[in-house]
Coordinates of C-alpha atoms and ligand atoms in Angstrom, one line a residue:
Chain A
X1 CA -29.4 29.7 -1.0
X2 CA -31.5 28.5 -3.9
X3 CA -34.0 26.8 -1.7
X4 CA -34.6 30.2 0.2
X5 CA -35.2 32.3 -2.9
X6 CA -38.8 33.2 -3.2
X7 CA -40.2 33.9 -6.7
X8 CA -41.7 37.5 -6.7
X9 CA -45.5 37.2 -7.6
X10 CA -48.1 39.9 -7.9
X11 CA -51.8 39.3 -8.3
X12 CA -54.6 41.5 -9.4
X13 CA -58.3 40.1 -10.5
X14 CA -57.7 37.0 -12.5
X15 CA -54.1 37.8 -13.3
X16 CA -51.0 36.5 -11.6
X17 CA -47.7 38.1 -12.6
X18 CA -44.6 36.0 -12.0
X19 CA -41.1 37.7 -12.3
X20 CA -38.7 35.5 -14.0
X21 CA -35.3 37.1 -13.3
X22 CA -32.1 35.4 -14.2
X23 CA -33.2 32.4 -12.0
X24 CA -34.9 31.2 -15.1
X25 CA -32.0 29.8 -16.8
X26 CA -30.7 27.2 -14.1
X27 CA -32.3 24.1 -13.0
X28 CA -33.5 25.9 -10.0
X29 CA -35.6 27.9 -12.3
X30 CA -38.0 25.0 -12.1
X31 CA -39.3 27.0 -9.2
X32 CA -40.8 29.6 -11.6
X33 CA -42.7 26.8 -13.4
X34 CA -43.8 25.3 -10.0
X35 CA -45.1 29.0 -8.9
X36 CA -47.0 29.4 -12.2
X37 CA -48.7 26.0 -11.6
X38 CA -49.6 27.0 -8.1
X39 CA -51.2 30.3 -9.5
X40 CA -53.0 28.3 -12.1
X41 CA -54.2 25.8 -9.5
X42 CA -55.4 28.7 -7.5
X43 CA -57.7 29.7 -10.2
X44 CA -55.8 32.5 -11.9
X45 CA -56.7 32.6 -15.6
X46 CA -54.0 34.7 -16.9
X47 CA -50.3 34.0 -16.0
X48 CA -47.9 37.0 -16.9
X49 CA -44.4 36.1 -17.0
X50 CA -42.4 39.2 -16.6
X51 CA -38.9 39.4 -18.2
X52 CA -37.9 42.8 -16.9
X53 CA -35.2 41.5 -15.0
X54 CA -34.2 38.9 -17.5
X55 CA -31.2 39.7 -19.9
X56 CA -31.1 36.6 -21.9
X57 CA -33.1 33.3 -22.0
X58 CA -31.1 30.1 -22.5
X59 CA -32.3 26.6 -23.3
X60 CA -33.2 25.7 -19.8
X61 CA -35.2 28.9 -19.6
X62 CA -37.0 28.0 -22.8
X63 CA -37.9 24.5 -21.5
X64 CA -39.3 25.9 -18.2
X65 CA -41.3 28.3 -20.1
X66 CA -42.6 25.5 -22.4
X67 CA -43.7 23.8 -19.1
X68 CA -45.6 26.8 -18.1
X69 CA -47.4 26.9 -21.4
X70 CA -48.2 23.2 -21.2
X71 CA -49.7 23.6 -17.7
X72 CA -51.7 26.8 -18.7
X73 CA -53.1 25.1 -21.7
X74 CA -54.0 21.9 -19.7
X75 CA -56.0 24.3 -17.3
X76 CA -57.5 26.6 -19.9
X77 CA -55.4 29.5 -18.7
X78 CA -53.6 32.0 -20.9
X79 CA -50.0 32.9 -20.8
X80 CA -48.7 36.4 -21.4
X81 CA -45.0 37.3 -21.6
X82 CA -44.3 41.0 -20.7
X83 CA -41.2 43.2 -20.9
X84 CA -39.4 40.9 -23.3
X85 CA -36.2 42.3 -25.1
X86 CA -36.0 42.3 -28.8
X87 CA -33.4 39.4 -29.0
X88 CA -35.7 37.2 -26.7
X89 CA -38.6 37.9 -28.7
X90 CA -36.7 36.8 -31.8
X91 CA -35.8 33.6 -30.1
X92 CA -39.3 32.9 -28.8
X93 CA -40.7 33.4 -32.4
X94 CA -38.0 31.2 -33.9
X95 CA -38.8 28.4 -31.3
X96 CA -42.5 28.8 -31.6
X97 CA -43.4 29.9 -28.2
X98 CA -45.1 32.9 -29.4
X99 CA -47.5 30.5 -31.2
X100 CA -48.8 29.8 -27.6
X101 CA -48.4 33.1 -25.7
X102 CA -49.3 36.7 -26.2
X103 CA -46.2 39.0 -26.0
X104 CA -46.7 42.5 -24.4
Chain B
X1 CA -29.6 39.4 -35.6
X2 CA -30.4 37.1 -38.6
X3 CA -32.6 34.2 -37.5
X4 CA -30.2 31.5 -38.5
X5 CA -27.4 33.0 -36.5
X6 CA -29.4 33.3 -33.6
X7 CA -30.6 29.6 -33.8
X8 CA -26.9 28.5 -34.1
X9 CA -26.0 30.5 -30.9
X10 CA -28.9 29.2 -28.9
X11 CA -28.5 25.6 -30.0
X12 CA -24.6 25.6 -29.7
X13 CA -25.0 27.3 -26.3
X14 CA -27.2 24.4 -25.2
X15 CA -24.8 21.8 -26.6
X16 CA -21.8 23.5 -24.9
X17 CA -23.6 23.7 -21.7
X18 CA -24.7 20.0 -21.8
X19 CA -21.1 18.9 -22.5
X20 CA -20.1 21.0 -19.3
X21 CA -22.8 19.5 -17.3
X22 CA -21.9 15.9 -18.3
X23 CA -18.2 16.4 -17.3
X24 CA -19.0 18.5 -14.1
X25 CA -22.1 17.4 -12.5
X26 CA -21.8 15.0 -9.6
X27 CA -25.5 14.6 -9.1
X28 CA -26.8 12.1 -11.7
X29 CA -30.6 13.2 -11.1
X30 CA -29.7 16.7 -11.6
X31 CA -27.5 16.0 -14.6
X32 CA -30.3 14.1 -16.5
X33 CA -32.9 17.0 -15.7
X34 CA -30.7 19.6 -16.6
X35 CA -29.8 17.6 -19.9
X36 CA -33.5 17.2 -20.8
X37 CA -34.2 20.9 -20.2
X38 CA -31.3 21.8 -22.4
X39 CA -32.5 19.5 -25.3
X40 CA -36.0 20.5 -25.1
X41 CA -35.2 24.3 -24.8
X42 CA -32.6 24.1 -27.6
X43 CA -35.2 23.2 -30.2
X44 CA -38.3 24.3 -28.5
X45 CA -39.7 20.8 -27.9
X46 CA -42.9 20.7 -25.9
X47 CA -42.4 17.4 -24.1
X48 CA -40.1 14.6 -23.6
X49 CA -38.4 12.1 -21.3
X50 CA -35.1 10.5 -20.7
X51 CA -35.0 6.7 -19.7
X52 CA -32.2 4.5 -18.5
X53 CA -32.0 1.0 -19.9
X54 CA -31.8 -1.9 -17.3
X55 CA -30.3 -4.9 -19.1
X56 CA -31.6 -7.4 -16.5
X57 CA -35.2 -6.4 -16.5
X58 CA -35.1 -5.3 -20.1
X59 CA -36.7 -2.2 -19.0
X60 CA -36.5 1.4 -19.7
X61 CA -36.9 3.3 -16.6
X62 CA -37.7 7.0 -16.8
X63 CA -35.2 9.3 -15.2
X64 CA -36.8 12.6 -16.1
X65 CA -39.8 13.7 -17.9
X66 CA -41.4 16.9 -19.1
X67 CA -45.0 17.4 -19.9
X68 CA -45.6 13.6 -20.2
X69 CA -48.4 13.7 -17.4
X70 CA -49.1 11.3 -14.6
X71 CA -50.5 8.5 -16.8
X72 CA -47.4 8.0 -18.9
X73 CA -45.7 4.7 -17.9
X74 CA -42.5 5.2 -15.8
X75 CA -41.0 1.9 -16.8
X76 CA -41.3 0.5 -20.3
X77 CA -40.4 -3.0 -21.3
X78 CA -38.6 -3.8 -24.5
X79 CA -38.0 -7.4 -26.2
X80 CA -34.9 -8.6 -27.8
X81 CA -36.2 -7.7 -31.3
X82 CA -36.6 -4.1 -30.1
X83 CA -33.2 -4.2 -28.5
X84 CA -31.5 -5.5 -31.8
X85 CA -33.2 -2.8 -33.8
X86 CA -32.3 0.0 -31.4
X87 CA -28.6 -1.3 -31.5
X88 CA -28.4 -1.4 -35.2
X89 CA -30.0 2.1 -35.4
X90 CA -27.5 3.6 -33.1
X91 CA -27.9 7.2 -31.8
X92 CA -30.1 8.4 -34.7
X93 CA -33.8 9.4 -34.0
X94 CA -36.3 7.0 -34.9
X95 CA -39.6 8.4 -36.3
X96 CA -42.1 6.7 -34.0
X97 CA -44.9 6.9 -36.6
X98 CA -42.9 4.9 -39.0
X99 CA -41.5 2.2 -36.6
X100 CA -44.9 0.6 -35.7
X101 CA -43.6 -2.8 -36.8
X102 CA -41.6 -3.1 -33.6
X103 CA -43.3 -4.7 -30.8
X104 CA -42.2 -1.9 -28.5
X105 CA -44.0 0.6 -30.5
X106 CA -47.1 -1.5 -30.7
X107 CA -47.4 -2.0 -26.9
X108 CA -46.9 1.8 -26.1
X109 CA -48.7 3.0 -29.1
X110 CA -51.5 4.7 -27.1
X111 CA -49.2 6.3 -24.6
X112 CA -47.0 7.7 -27.2
X113 CA -50.0 8.9 -29.3
X114 CA -51.6 10.5 -26.3
X115 CA -48.7 12.6 -25.8
X116 CA -47.9 13.2 -29.5
X117 CA -44.4 11.7 -29.1
X118 CA -42.7 11.9 -32.4
X119 CA -39.0 10.7 -32.1
X120 CA -37.4 8.1 -30.0
X121 CA -33.7 8.3 -29.8
X122 CA -31.8 5.1 -28.6
X123 CA -28.7 6.0 -26.5
X124 CA -26.0 3.6 -27.7
X125 CA -22.7 3.9 -26.3
X126 CA -19.8 1.4 -27.3
X127 CA -22.5 -1.1 -28.8
X128 CA -24.5 -1.1 -25.7
X129 CA -27.9 0.4 -25.1
X130 CA -27.9 2.7 -22.1
X131 CA -31.2 4.3 -22.5
X132 CA -33.5 6.3 -24.8
X133 CA -34.7 9.8 -25.2
X134 CA -38.4 10.4 -26.1
X135 CA -39.4 13.6 -27.8
X136 CA -42.8 15.2 -28.6
X137 CA -43.8 17.8 -30.9
X138 CA -42.2 21.1 -31.5
X139 CA -43.7 24.2 -30.1
X140 CA -43.8 25.9 -33.5
X141 CA -45.7 23.0 -35.0
X142 CA -43.2 22.2 -37.7
X143 CA -41.8 18.8 -38.3
X144 CA -38.2 18.1 -37.2
X145 CA -35.7 19.2 -39.9
X146 CA -32.4 17.6 -40.6
X147 CA -30.6 20.3 -38.7
X148 CA -32.9 19.5 -35.7
X149 CA -31.9 15.8 -36.0
X150 CA -28.3 16.6 -36.1
X151 CA -28.6 18.8 -32.9
X152 CA -30.6 15.9 -31.3
X153 CA -28.0 13.4 -32.3
X154 CA -25.1 15.4 -30.8
X155 CA -27.1 16.3 -27.5
X156 CA -28.5 12.8 -27.0
X157 CA -25.0 11.4 -27.3
X158 CA -23.8 13.5 -24.4
X159 CA -26.6 12.2 -22.4
X160 CA -25.9 8.6 -23.2
X161 CA -22.2 9.4 -22.1
X162 CA -23.6 10.8 -18.9
X163 CA -25.7 7.5 -18.2
X164 CA -22.7 5.4 -19.4
X165 CA -20.5 7.2 -17.0
X166 CA -23.0 6.7 -14.1
X167 CA -23.3 3.0 -14.9
X168 CA -19.6 2.5 -15.0
X169 CA -19.3 4.3 -11.6
X170 CA -21.9 2.0 -10.2
X171 CA -20.2 -1.1 -11.4
X172 CA -16.8 0.1 -10.1
X173 CA -18.5 0.8 -6.7
X174 CA -20.0 -2.8 -6.7
X175 CA -16.6 -4.4 -7.7
X176 CA -14.9 -2.3 -5.0
X177 CA -17.5 -3.5 -2.5
X178 CA -17.0 -7.1 -3.6
X179 CA -13.2 -6.6 -3.3
X180 CA -13.5 -5.4 0.2
X181 CA -15.7 -8.3 1.0
X182 CA -13.2 -10.6 -0.5
X183 CA -10.5 -8.9 1.5
X184 CA -12.4 -9.2 4.8
X185 CA -13.0 -12.9 4.2
X186 CA -9.4 -13.3 3.5
X187 CA -8.5 -11.5 6.7
X188 CA -10.9 -13.7 8.6
X189 CA -9.4 -16.8 7.2
X190 CA -6.0 -15.6 8.1
X191 CA -6.9 -14.8 11.5
X192 CA -8.6 -18.1 12.1
X193 CA -5.4 -19.7 10.9
X194 CA -3.3 -17.7 13.1
X195 CA -5.5 -18.6 16.2
X196 CA -5.4 -22.1 15.3
X197 CA -1.6 -21.8 15.0
X198 CA -1.4 -20.1 18.4
X199 CA -3.3 -22.9 20.0
X200 CA -1.0 -25.5 18.4
X201 CA 1.9 -23.6 19.9
X202 CA 0.3 -23.5 23.2
X203 CA -0.6 -27.2 23.2
X204 CA 3.2 -28.1 23.0
X205 CA 3.8 -26.2 26.2
X206 CA 1.4 -27.7 28.7
X207 CA 2.5 -25.5 31.6
X208 CA 1.8 -22.2 29.8
X209 CA -1.5 -23.2 28.2
X210 CA -2.9 -20.2 26.5
X211 CA 0.4 -18.2 26.5
X212 CA 0.4 -17.2 22.9
X213 CA -3.3 -16.3 22.9
X214 CA -2.9 -14.1 25.9
X215 CA 0.3 -12.4 24.5
X216 CA -1.9 -11.6 21.5
X217 CA -4.4 -10.0 23.7
X218 CA -1.9 -8.0 25.7
X219 CA -0.3 -6.8 22.6
X220 CA -3.7 -5.8 21.1
X221 CA -4.4 -4.0 24.5
X222 CA -1.1 -1.9 24.0
X223 CA -1.6 -1.2 20.5
X224 CA -5.1 0.2 21.0
X225 CA -3.9 2.3 23.9
X226 CA -1.3 3.8 21.6
X227 CA -4.2 5.1 19.4
X228 CA -3.2 2.7 16.5
X229 CA -6.0 2.1 13.9
X230 CA -7.9 -1.1 13.9
X231 CA -5.8 -2.9 11.2
X232 CA -2.6 -2.2 13.0
X233 CA -4.1 -3.2 16.3
X234 CA -5.1 -6.5 14.7
X235 CA -1.5 -6.6 13.3
X236 CA -0.1 -6.2 16.9
X237 CA -2.6 -9.2 18.1
X238 CA -1.3 -11.4 15.2
X239 CA 2.4 -10.7 16.1
X240 CA 1.5 -11.7 19.7
X241 CA -0.2 -14.8 18.7
X242 CA 2.6 -16.0 16.6
X243 CA 5.7 -14.8 18.6
X244 CA 6.6 -18.2 20.0
X245 CA 5.8 -20.2 16.8
X246 CA 9.5 -21.2 16.7
X247 CA 8.9 -23.4 19.8
X248 CA 7.2 -25.8 17.6
X249 CA 10.5 -27.1 16.6
X250 CA 12.1 -27.1 20.3
X251 CA 11.9 -30.5 21.9
X252 CA 9.0 -31.0 24.1
X253 CA 11.0 -32.2 27.0
X254 CA 12.8 -28.9 27.1
X255 CA 9.6 -26.9 26.9
X256 CA 7.9 -28.9 29.4
X257 CA 10.7 -29.6 31.9
X258 CA 9.4 -29.3 35.2
X259 CA 12.8 -27.9 36.5
X260 CA 14.9 -25.1 35.4
X261 CA 16.6 -26.2 32.3
X262 CA 20.5 -26.5 31.9
X263 CA 22.6 -24.3 29.6
X264 CA 22.5 -26.6 26.7
X265 CA 18.6 -26.9 26.8
X266 CA 18.7 -23.2 27.2
X267 CA 20.6 -22.7 24.2
X268 CA 18.2 -25.0 22.3
X269 CA 15.2 -23.0 23.6
X270 CA 16.8 -19.7 22.8
X271 CA 16.8 -20.4 19.2
X272 CA 13.1 -20.2 19.0
X273 CA 12.9 -16.7 18.0
X274 CA 15.1 -17.0 14.9
X275 CA 13.4 -20.3 14.0
X276 CA 10.0 -18.5 14.4
X277 CA 11.3 -15.8 12.0
X278 CA 12.3 -18.2 9.5
X279 CA 8.8 -20.0 9.6
X280 CA 7.0 -16.8 9.3
X281 CA 9.1 -14.9 6.8
X282 CA 7.9 -16.6 3.5
X283 CA 4.2 -16.3 4.6
X284 CA 2.5 -13.3 3.1
X285 CA 1.0 -11.5 6.2
X286 CA -1.5 -8.7 5.8
X287 CA 0.2 -7.0 8.6
X288 CA 3.8 -5.7 8.6
X289 CA 6.5 -6.9 10.8
X290 CA 5.0 -10.3 12.1
X291 CA 8.3 -12.1 11.4
X292 CA 10.2 -9.4 13.1
X293 CA 8.0 -9.6 16.3
X294 CA 8.9 -13.3 16.6
X295 CA 12.6 -12.7 16.1
X296 CA 13.2 -9.8 18.5
X297 CA 10.6 -10.4 21.3
X298 CA 13.5 -11.3 23.6
X299 CA 15.5 -8.3 23.0
X300 CA 16.0 -5.8 25.8
X301 CA 16.2 -2.0 25.6
X302 CA 19.7 -2.2 27.2
X303 CA 21.2 -4.8 24.8
X304 CA 21.1 -7.7 27.1
X305 CA 18.6 -9.7 25.2
X306 CA 18.8 -12.3 22.5
X307 CA 19.2 -13.3 19.7
X308 CA 21.2 -10.2 18.5
X309 CA 21.6 -8.3 21.6
X310 CA 19.9 -5.2 19.9
X311 CA 19.6 -1.9 21.6
X312 CA 16.6 0.4 22.1
X313 CA 16.3 2.0 18.6
X314 CA 17.5 -1.1 16.7
X315 CA 14.5 -3.2 18.1
X316 CA 11.4 -3.1 15.9
X317 CA 8.6 -1.4 17.7
X318 CA 6.1 -4.4 17.3
X319 CA 8.9 -6.6 19.0
X320 CA 9.0 -4.2 21.9
X321 CA 5.3 -4.5 22.3
X322 CA 5.3 -8.3 22.2
X323 CA 8.2 -8.4 24.6
X324 CA 6.2 -6.4 27.1
X325 CA 3.1 -8.7 26.6
X326 CA 5.1 -11.7 26.8
X327 CA 7.0 -10.8 29.9
X328 CA 3.6 -9.6 31.7
X329 CA 2.1 -13.0 31.0
X330 CA 5.1 -14.9 32.1
X331 CA 5.0 -12.9 35.5
X332 CA 1.3 -13.3 35.9
X333 CA 0.8 -16.9 35.2
X334 CA 1.9 -19.9 37.1
X335 CA 5.0 -21.8 36.0
X336 CA 6.0 -25.4 36.8
X337 CA 8.8 -24.0 39.1
X338 CA 7.2 -20.8 40.2
X339 CA 3.8 -19.5 41.1
X340 CA 2.6 -16.2 39.6
X341 CA 3.7 -13.0 41.2
X342 CA 1.2 -10.6 42.9
X343 CA -0.1 -7.7 41.0
X344 CA 2.0 -5.2 43.0
X345 CA 5.2 -6.9 42.4
X346 CA 4.5 -7.1 38.6
X347 CA 3.8 -3.5 38.4
X348 CA 6.8 -2.6 40.3
X349 CA 8.9 -4.9 38.1
X350 CA 7.4 -3.2 34.9
X351 CA 8.3 0.2 36.4
X352 CA 11.7 -0.9 37.3
X353 CA 12.4 -2.3 33.9
X354 CA 10.9 0.5 31.9
X355 CA 14.0 1.7 30.0
X356 CA 16.0 -1.3 30.8
X357 CA 14.0 -4.2 29.5
X358 CA 10.8 -2.5 28.1
X359 CA 10.1 0.8 26.2
X360 CA 8.8 3.2 28.9
X361 CA 6.0 4.7 26.8
X362 CA 4.7 1.1 26.3
X363 CA 4.8 0.3 30.0
X364 CA 2.9 3.7 30.6
X365 CA 0.4 2.7 27.9
X366 CA -0.1 -0.7 29.4
X367 CA -0.3 0.6 32.9
X368 CA -2.8 3.2 31.8
X369 CA -5.0 0.6 30.1
X370 CA -4.9 -1.4 33.3
X371 CA -5.9 1.7 35.4
X372 CA -8.7 2.6 33.1
X373 CA -10.2 -0.8 33.5
X374 CA -9.8 -1.0 37.1
X375 CA -11.2 2.5 37.7
X376 CA -13.9 1.6 35.3
X377 CA -13.2 4.5 33.1
X378 CA -13.8 2.0 30.2
X379 CA -16.3 -0.8 30.1
X380 CA -13.8 -3.3 28.9
X381 CA -13.0 -6.2 31.0
X382 CA -9.9 -7.6 29.1
X383 CA -7.6 -7.7 31.9
X384 CA -10.1 -9.3 34.2
X385 CA -10.8 -12.1 31.8
X386 CA -7.1 -12.7 31.3
X387 CA -6.1 -12.5 34.8
X388 CA -9.1 -13.6 36.8
X389 CA -11.5 -11.6 38.8
X390 CA -9.5 -10.6 41.9
X391 CA -5.9 -10.2 40.6
X392 CA -6.0 -6.5 39.8
X393 CA -8.5 -5.6 42.6
X394 CA -5.8 -6.4 45.4
X395 CA -5.4 -3.4 47.6
X396 CA -3.3 -0.4 46.7
X397 CA -3.1 -1.2 42.9
X398 CA -4.8 1.8 41.8
X399 CA -2.5 4.2 43.7
X400 CA 0.5 2.0 42.7
X401 CA -0.5 2.4 38.9
X402 CA -1.1 6.1 39.3
X403 CA 2.2 6.5 41.0
X404 CA 4.1 4.5 38.4
X405 CA 2.4 6.6 35.7
X406 CA 3.4 9.8 37.4
X407 CA 7.1 8.7 37.9
X408 CA 7.4 7.2 34.2
X409 CA 5.8 10.4 33.0
X410 CA 9.2 12.1 32.7
X411 CA 10.3 9.5 30.2
X412 CA 7.2 9.6 28.1
X413 CA 4.9 12.4 26.5
X414 CA 1.8 11.3 28.5
X415 CA -0.1 13.8 30.7
X416 CA 0.1 13.6 34.5
X417 CA -2.4 11.4 36.3
X418 CA -4.2 13.0 39.4
X419 CA -3.1 11.5 42.5
X420 CA -6.1 11.8 44.6
Ligands
FE2_501 FE1 9.4 -16.5 23.4

């Protein structure tokens, strides 16, 4: 099942939006990171991670997002987190993710 | 939610999940990757890796890495001085910047600096290094607090247990493998000994050269046809090889008499099953019932056999197999006072004696194995090798066998053979 799931992506201009969903919180969430890397490699300068369908982010999710941040900074791309709920924003601030990304 | 409370919930969530992973995950690679995610994500650590220690090569082999890039070495060598230090340190994070005196940190200084690695945690389980965890800078740019270090300690201990468990499993598998090989060796030795014994028995009886070996082979054929597993089939063969071991103590002049022997001689000869049993009983056989096969291979279903005149159900199954194999060989080989009987006569004899001397289902199995070989339903050439090229190819044998199988079908649970 996991191998069949396709990460939803929308692109417009220089921006690629990747939808995180609850998928982010499992090992299989590495797919999201790979998808982001693919978009960065394809030349998109801004990677938006959308959390509209993501209720909570656990430690695996944080680690995967750190991987996205690392990949983007290595390629000179920006990362934007959008549709993030209050609790998750607090968590990102506490762990320092917000030092590296813009939150919409 | 107050920040402290959220921090607690987040990190303890990671810790709980890690504990669960270590106790549940079967896939070691997945376990290690998940563990690294949980550790990095719990404290917001940008990069890191988990390595497993190989005692033989004094190497740390990376099992999982995050953000260390392609240039980071996947295998790190440590010397005994490093090893000693790691052991005394235990599962407490070592500040890489402060540990430059150790050879290990001197050698890998550039790789560690390039990736801003700050901590190295030796994974020490029961006074043994099983690996290390390397950790880079935190995403919030702050130094590691004592709270962070406590969490790291607890989480890396879980990872260490996961690796130790895996090592233990690998060791157990290796030992089980070794054991299996030893057991196979033992069985081979046993089989060789048994064959040597069978040859020795057969040497004594110059007129029936090869008898024990052939009885072993026929017993094997019957057991295999019954669908027994490999080990049981081997057991049946061994029982056949050794069934006449008691003859070793019977005088050669009786065994090798060119004439029919008298009553007294017969009495002496007929002791061989019991003597065989007594010889075989103290030996530890890897297969059950080898001694019983020797003792009862001259019993008959109708109770007219010897030594105990047992009836059908009291005769051990293995003895019934050997009995059939023994009689078949006696009928199909030349004796000093008698030439071997033609195949059709032998088959008729087996059929007639099914239920009297022999267990009907065994006769059926034996005949079926014979038929399969003659009609080339199997590629086996066992009967051919044992009986000679033409013996079973005499005219009418196939229909005789089919007929015998159909007639005996009433007394066994086997399917009807097509009479075409
Ligand atoms: Fe015998």
